[in-house]
């Protein structure tokens, strides 16, 4: 089937939730713009329910300018996992680490997914975020390994943002 023919067939069909094929009612001719009708009046803000537990993904990006360095951050929140990227002066991925709690002692296991083990900048960041959030974490880190102060600052900024977004679990009270 040619791609043009396939496009025509797909544009005529709509798959329902049960897998039944239903024809799409299209009362707009090609190239015509039809206004969208909604129940929100102009200037009114309607709250949007974003429940990550139902499979939605939340993405947060921010940048922090230090004295001579620009740190870029991206946080992607999945239902039971956080992906965090920290970039220093560039948009390179860097080393990629995955961390998760292990049973039965709730220790944290961390492994390098990309970039080898010679640079463990993101390894410690991933471990500490898992301990604070209780979620599985994937951290991509592009920070020079010879600048520990920059690493500490980047981790502090990331932790502050995660805390402001409500991703930290409450501290457990120990009974004596």
XYZ file of N, CA and C in Angstrom:
528
model
N 0.848 -1.158 0.000
C 0.000 0.000 0.000
C 0.902 1.233 0.000
N 0.654 2.159 -0.867
C 1.458 3.366 -0.961
C 1.192 4.259 0.241
N 2.167 5.089 0.573
C 2.024 5.930 1.764
C 0.869 6.919 1.628
N 0.631 7.430 0.415
C -0.478 8.365 0.232
C -1.812 7.653 0.450
N -1.915 6.440 -0.080
C -3.139 5.662 0.097
C -3.347 5.325 1.574
N -2.273 5.001 2.268
C -2.350 4.695 3.689
C -2.812 5.918 4.479
N -2.263 7.082 4.166
C -2.681 8.313 4.835
C -4.166 8.580 4.629
N -4.656 8.368 3.405
C -6.070 8.597 3.122
C -6.948 7.652 3.927
N -6.544 6.369 3.996
C -7.334 5.395 4.751
C -7.327 5.700 6.244
N -6.184 6.112 6.771
C -6.105 6.417 8.195
C -6.869 7.679 8.541
N -6.902 8.638 7.635
C -7.634 9.866 7.931
C -9.140 9.629 7.931
N -9.602 8.561 7.302
C -11.027 8.261 7.259
C -11.487 7.419 8.442
N -10.554 6.819 9.156
C -10.913 5.929 10.253
C -10.440 6.474 11.583
N -11.159 6.111 12.608
C -10.771 6.443 13.968
C -10.940 5.166 14.776
N -9.947 4.822 15.563
C -10.017 3.618 16.379
C -10.618 3.995 17.727
N -11.670 3.282 18.136
C -12.288 3.556 19.431
C -11.521 2.809 20.508
N -11.936 2.985 21.762
C -11.263 2.336 22.873
C -11.360 0.823 22.791
N -12.427 0.291 22.240
C -12.603 -1.153 22.163
C -12.023 -1.727 20.878
N -11.383 -0.914 20.074
C -10.783 -1.397 18.845
C -11.718 -1.375 17.657
N -12.950 -0.862 17.838
C -13.894 -0.794 16.730
C -13.517 0.371 15.824
N -13.649 0.173 14.537
C -13.341 1.237 13.592
C -14.590 2.066 13.359
N -14.438 3.367 13.500
C -15.559 4.276 13.298
C -15.142 5.342 12.298
N -16.037 5.721 11.397
C -15.683 6.803 10.478
C -15.603 8.126 11.228
N -14.660 8.948 10.818
C -14.486 10.252 11.432
C -15.368 11.253 10.714
N -16.129 11.995 11.489
C -16.962 13.033 10.896
C -16.127 14.294 10.791
N -15.882 14.724 9.573
C -15.031 15.876 9.348
C -15.802 16.891 8.526
N -16.270 17.950 9.179
C -17.031 18.961 8.465
C -16.180 20.178 8.101
N -14.874 20.018 8.127
C -13.960 21.098 7.771
C -13.270 20.714 6.472
N -13.360 21.570 5.479
C -12.691 21.277 4.214
C -11.193 21.524 4.359
N -10.417 20.960 3.460
C -8.965 21.045 3.536
C -8.512 22.500 3.485
N -7.654 22.878 4.402
C -7.130 24.228 4.453
C -7.986 25.200 5.246
N -9.185 24.766 5.660
C -10.093 25.635 6.402
C -9.811 25.500 7.896
N -9.926 26.588 8.608
C -9.712 26.577 10.048
C -11.056 26.722 10.739
N -11.315 25.809 11.676
C -12.571 25.847 12.419
C -12.264 26.238 13.862
N -12.973 27.225 14.424
C -12.691 27.628 15.806
C -13.048 26.513 16.782
N -12.271 26.425 17.851
C -12.504 25.423 18.881
C -13.455 26.007 19.912
N -14.473 25.232 20.248
C -15.433 25.682 21.248
C -15.028 25.117 22.599
N -15.002 25.984 23.619
C -14.688 25.511 24.958
C -15.593 26.200 25.959
N -15.550 25.714 27.195
C -16.434 26.254 28.216
C -15.730 27.244 29.137
N -14.622 27.795 28.698
C -13.878 28.753 29.496
C -13.996 30.117 28.841
N -14.467 31.096 29.596
C -14.583 32.440 29.032
C -13.212 33.097 28.978
N -13.098 34.126 28.182
C -11.820 34.796 27.986
C -11.330 35.384 29.306
N -10.055 35.180 29.608
C -9.460 35.700 30.828
C -9.635 34.798 32.031
N -10.419 33.742 31.909
C -10.661 32.827 33.016
C -9.633 31.704 32.970
N -9.167 31.295 34.125
C -8.211 30.199 34.210
C -8.940 28.972 34.704
N -8.805 27.888 33.959
C -9.446 26.639 34.349
C -8.354 25.684 34.820
N -8.450 25.160 36.048
C -7.410 24.261 36.529
C -7.379 22.966 35.727
N -6.181 22.463 35.532
C -5.991 21.208 34.814
C -5.510 20.178 35.814
N -6.166 19.050 35.850
C -5.778 17.980 36.757
C -4.626 17.199 36.140
N -3.477 17.184 36.807
C -2.320 16.422 36.342
C -1.966 15.398 37.399
N -2.432 14.186 37.241
C -2.113 13.122 38.168
C -1.095 12.216 37.514
N 0.137 12.270 37.990
C 1.212 11.496 37.388
C 0.978 10.008 37.586
N 0.237 9.625 38.618
C 0.000 8.212 38.870
C -0.814 7.561 37.764
N -1.495 8.352 36.957
C -2.287 7.796 35.869
C -1.519 7.755 34.561
N -0.200 7.850 34.613
C 0.599 7.689 33.413
C 0.997 8.981 32.735
N 0.604 10.119 33.280
C 1.005 11.374 32.670
C 2.456 11.674 33.016
N 3.085 12.453 32.197
C 4.482 12.813 32.376
C 4.565 14.317 32.605
N 5.352 14.719 33.583
C 5.572 16.137 33.846
C 7.026 16.461 33.526
N 7.245 17.575 32.836
C 8.589 17.987 32.454
C 8.839 19.393 32.986
N 9.976 19.571 33.641
C 10.380 20.866 34.168
C 11.795 21.163 33.695
N 12.015 22.343 33.157
C 13.338 22.767 32.707
C 13.659 24.107 33.355
N 14.914 24.261 33.770
C 15.338 25.546 34.309
C 16.842 25.687 34.137
N 17.314 26.919 34.228
C 18.727 27.238 34.048
C 19.172 28.092 35.219
N 20.407 27.874 35.656
C 20.959 28.670 36.743
C 22.325 29.190 36.315
N 22.485 30.502 36.338
C 23.760 31.116 35.973
C 24.584 31.343 37.226
N 25.747 30.704 37.270
C 26.681 30.941 38.361
C 27.698 31.965 37.874
N 28.803 32.124 38.551
C 29.770 33.161 38.194
C 30.258 33.038 36.752
N 30.808 31.924 36.384
C 31.336 31.757 35.027
C 30.772 30.533 34.320
N 29.751 29.936 34.898
C 29.196 28.690 34.374
C 27.673 28.797 34.324
N 27.102 28.197 33.298
C 25.650 28.094 33.206
C 25.263 26.634 33.386
N 24.412 26.372 34.361
C 23.913 25.020 34.601
C 22.500 24.918 34.047
N 22.269 23.894 33.242
C 20.948 23.630 32.679
C 20.399 22.374 33.345
N 19.111 22.389 33.659
C 18.474 21.259 34.319
C 17.203 20.886 33.575
N 16.923 19.590 33.551
C 15.641 19.098 33.061
C 15.213 17.971 33.983
N 13.985 18.046 34.455
C 13.423 17.009 35.319
C 12.190 16.462 34.624
N 12.156 15.146 34.443
C 10.994 14.485 33.857
C 10.453 13.537 34.916
N 9.202 13.748 35.313
C 8.579 12.935 36.357
C 7.618 11.956 35.723
N 7.907 10.678 35.884
C 7.014 9.616 35.451
C 6.221 9.149 36.666
N 5.418 8.106 36.527
C 4.578 7.678 37.643
C 5.393 7.207 38.843
N 6.462 6.455 38.630
C 7.258 5.959 39.748
C 8.748 6.144 39.497
N 9.094 7.165 38.736
C 10.492 7.364 38.373
C 10.742 8.834 38.053
N 11.963 9.273 38.303
C 12.387 10.625 37.948
C 13.584 10.515 37.020
N 13.558 11.285 35.937
C 14.721 11.437 35.069
C 15.211 12.862 35.260
N 16.484 13.024 35.559
C 17.046 14.362 35.727
C 18.282 14.493 34.857
N 18.394 15.617 34.170
C 19.573 15.917 33.359
C 20.178 17.209 33.871
N 21.485 17.189 34.057
C 22.221 18.379 34.470
C 23.298 18.616 33.426
N 23.281 19.775 32.801
C 24.273 20.123 31.791
C 25.038 21.361 32.195
N 26.316 21.369 31.887
C 27.177 22.490 32.237
C 27.677 23.147 30.953
N 27.195 24.341 30.661
C 27.604 25.143 29.499
C 27.291 24.515 28.148
N 26.620 23.378 28.104
C 26.280 22.766 26.817
C 25.071 21.860 26.994
N 24.573 21.375 25.875
C 23.403 20.496 25.900
C 23.791 19.045 25.658
N 24.989 18.653 26.061
C 25.420 17.264 25.908
C 24.800 16.409 27.006
N 24.533 15.150 26.659
C 23.908 14.236 27.609
C 24.837 13.918 28.769
N 26.074 13.583 28.508
C 27.009 13.222 29.565
C 26.825 11.778 29.988
N 27.289 11.467 31.180
C 27.167 10.116 31.718
C 25.748 9.899 32.230
N 25.273 8.663 32.077
C 23.900 8.336 32.446
C 23.919 7.247 33.512
N 23.252 7.504 34.623
C 23.215 6.571 35.744
C 21.773 6.249 36.111
N 21.555 5.014 36.541
C 20.246 4.591 37.042
C 20.422 4.143 38.485
N 19.483 4.529 39.336
C 19.550 4.167 40.748
C 18.165 3.763 41.229
N 18.144 2.775 42.127
C 16.879 2.292 42.687
C 17.144 1.654 44.039
N 16.100 1.609 44.861
C 16.233 0.929 46.143
C 16.158 -0.571 45.912
N 16.872 -1.311 46.736
C 16.864 -2.772 46.640
C 16.337 -3.346 47.949
N 15.771 -4.515 47.853
C 15.224 -5.175 49.030
C 16.239 -6.160 49.570
N 16.213 -6.549 50.771
C 15.249 -6.274 51.826
C 15.637 -5.079 52.695
N 16.843 -4.549 52.543
C 17.321 -3.509 53.463
C 17.119 -2.086 52.969
N 16.466 -1.906 51.828
C 16.272 -0.586 51.229
C 17.584 0.138 50.962
N 18.607 -0.624 50.603
C 19.849 -0.015 50.147
C 19.626 0.530 48.751
N 20.516 1.396 48.295
C 20.400 1.966 46.958
C 21.464 1.355 46.062
N 21.025 0.844 44.919
C 21.948 0.330 43.909
C 22.009 1.329 42.766
N 23.220 1.609 42.302
C 23.425 2.559 41.212
C 24.292 1.890 40.163
N 23.944 2.106 38.902
C 24.751 1.567 37.818
C 24.922 2.615 36.732
N 26.019 2.495 36.012
C 26.286 3.398 34.897
C 25.672 2.807 33.639
N 24.803 3.562 32.976
C 24.180 3.100 31.739
C 24.969 3.543 30.516
N 25.486 4.759 30.551
C 26.290 5.306 29.457
C 27.469 6.069 30.026
N 28.616 5.934 29.393
C 29.748 6.768 29.755
C 30.816 6.112 30.590
N 30.620 4.896 31.014
C 31.661 4.225 31.778
C 31.678 4.642 33.234
N 32.666 4.124 33.956
C 32.736 4.361 35.394
C 33.874 5.288 35.790
N 34.614 5.826 34.827
C 35.742 6.692 35.175
C 35.289 8.017 35.773
N 34.110 8.474 35.418
C 33.564 9.726 35.941
C 32.296 9.401 36.709
N 32.346 9.518 38.020
C 31.186 9.140 38.836
C 30.444 10.350 39.388
N 30.449 11.443 38.644
C 29.795 12.674 39.085
C 28.316 12.450 39.368
N 27.603 11.864 38.435
C 26.168 11.666 38.596
C 25.809 10.504 39.488
N 26.759 9.607 39.736
C 26.498 8.421 40.543
C 26.052 8.797 41.953
N 26.797 9.663 42.599
C 26.445 10.050 43.969
C 25.176 10.894 44.000
N 24.970 11.710 42.974
C 23.745 12.512 42.900
C 22.532 11.589 42.803
N 22.614 10.584 41.925
C 21.507 9.637 41.751
C 21.216 8.888 43.048
N 22.262 8.447 43.733
C 22.084 7.702 44.984
C 21.358 8.556 46.027
N 21.778 9.790 46.197
C 21.167 10.636 47.221
C 19.727 11.026 46.871
N 19.430 11.193 45.598
C 18.053 11.530 45.209
C 17.115 10.358 45.482
N 17.585 9.131 45.232
C 16.758 7.953 45.544
C 16.481 7.888 47.039
N 17.501 8.145 47.853
C 17.308 8.111 49.303
C 16.294 9.158 49.761
N 16.273 10.313 49.113
C 15.377 11.392 49.534
C 13.965 11.256 48.974
N 13.828 10.678 47.780
C 12.505 10.603 47.146
C 11.837 9.245 47.293
N 12.624 8.190 47.381
C 12.053 6.848 47.399
C 11.654 6.361 46.021
N 11.956 7.133 44.983
C 11.613 6.773 43.606
C 12.845 6.288 42.862
N 12.619 5.521 41.798
C 13.720 5.158 40.915
C 14.180 6.412 40.192
N 15.479 6.526 39.955
C 16.039 7.744 39.381
C 16.990 7.394 38.252
N 16.897 8.156 37.166
C 17.880 8.110 36.086
C 18.460 9.511 36.001
N 19.783 9.619 36.125
C 20.446 10.921 36.116
C 21.457 10.960 34.987
N 21.336 11.968 34.138
C 22.344 12.254 33.118
C 23.093 13.485 33.595
N 24.415 13.387 33.615
C 25.201 14.457 34.206
C 26.367 14.820 33.299
N 26.441 16.087 32.923
C 27.525 16.586 32.094
C 28.231 17.712 32.842
N 28.841 17.363 33.964
C 29.589 18.318 34.779
C 31.033 17.841 34.817
N 31.999 18.741 34.652
C 33.402 18.318 34.703
C 33.729 17.644 36.034
N 34.454 16.524 35.963
C 34.735 15.771 37.182
C 35.786 16.438 38.062
N 36.482 17.429 37.539
C 37.526 18.092 38.320
C 37.029 19.349 39.041
N 35.719 19.509 39.147
C 35.176 20.679 39.860
C 34.119 20.244 40.872
N 34.568 19.799 42.059
C 33.625 19.304 43.064
C 32.672 20.374 43.594
N 33.096 21.624 43.616
C 32.202 22.689 44.089
C 31.033 22.880 43.127
N 31.309 22.766 41.832
C 30.253 22.873 40.829
C 29.285 21.694 40.947
N 29.826 20.505 41.193
C 28.986 19.322 41.382
C 28.064 19.501 42.581
N 28.622 20.000 43.683
C 27.821 20.201 44.891
C 26.737 21.252 44.663
N 27.087 22.317 43.957
C 26.106 23.365 43.665
C 24.993 22.836 42.771
N 25.367 22.070 41.745
C 24.367 21.505 40.831
C 23.428 20.565 41.574
N 23.976 19.724 42.435
C 23.127 18.810 43.201
C 22.208 19.585 44.139
N 22.719 20.613 44.781
C 21.901 21.420 45.688
C 20.746 22.083 44.943
N 21.022 22.632 43.749
C 19.967 23.274 42.950
C 18.908 22.252 42.521
N 19.356 21.060 42.123
C 18.426 20.007 41.714
C 17.560 19.563 42.892
N 18.175 19.366 44.044
C 17.443 18.938 45.235
C 16.439 20.010 45.660
N 16.842 21.282 45.591
C 15.914 22.368 45.931
C 14.692 22.353 45.020
N 14.917 22.155 43.727
C 13.792 22.156 42.786
C 12.903 20.940 43.013
N 13.501 19.771 43.237
C 12.697 18.577 43.507
C 11.866 18.761 44.775
N 12.450 19.388 45.788
C 11.713 19.639 47.030
C 10.567 20.613 46.785
N 10.811 21.660 45.990
C 9.747 22.632 45.720
C 8.620 22.019 44.891
N 8.933 20.984 44.120
C 7.915 20.303 43.327
C 7.195 19.212 44.121
N 7.644 18.968 45.356
C 6.969 18.013 46.227
C 7.340 16.565 45.984
N 8.540 16.310 45.504
C 8.927 14.938 45.195
C 9.629 14.220 46.331
N 9.887 14.887 47.441
C 10.560 14.218 48.543
C 9.542 13.578 49.456
N 9.856 12.388 49.910
C 8.956 11.716 50.842
C 9.195 12.284 52.239
N 8.177 12.254 53.079
C 8.349 12.790 54.434
C 9.358 11.953 55.208
N 10.101 12.626 56.079
C 11.102 11.921 56.881
C 10.398 11.036 57.899
N 10.937 9.826 58.034
C 10.357 8.880 58.982
C 10.817 9.230 60.390
N 9.902 9.130 61.339
C 10.251 9.395 62.730
C 10.730 8.093 63.350
N 11.915 8.148 63.948
C 12.474 6.970 64.604
C 12.079 6.994 66.076
N 11.582 5.870 66.573
C 11.215 5.788 67.988
C 12.394 5.269 68.786
N 12.646 5.872 69.931
C 13.769 5.459 70.785
C 13.290 4.577 71.890
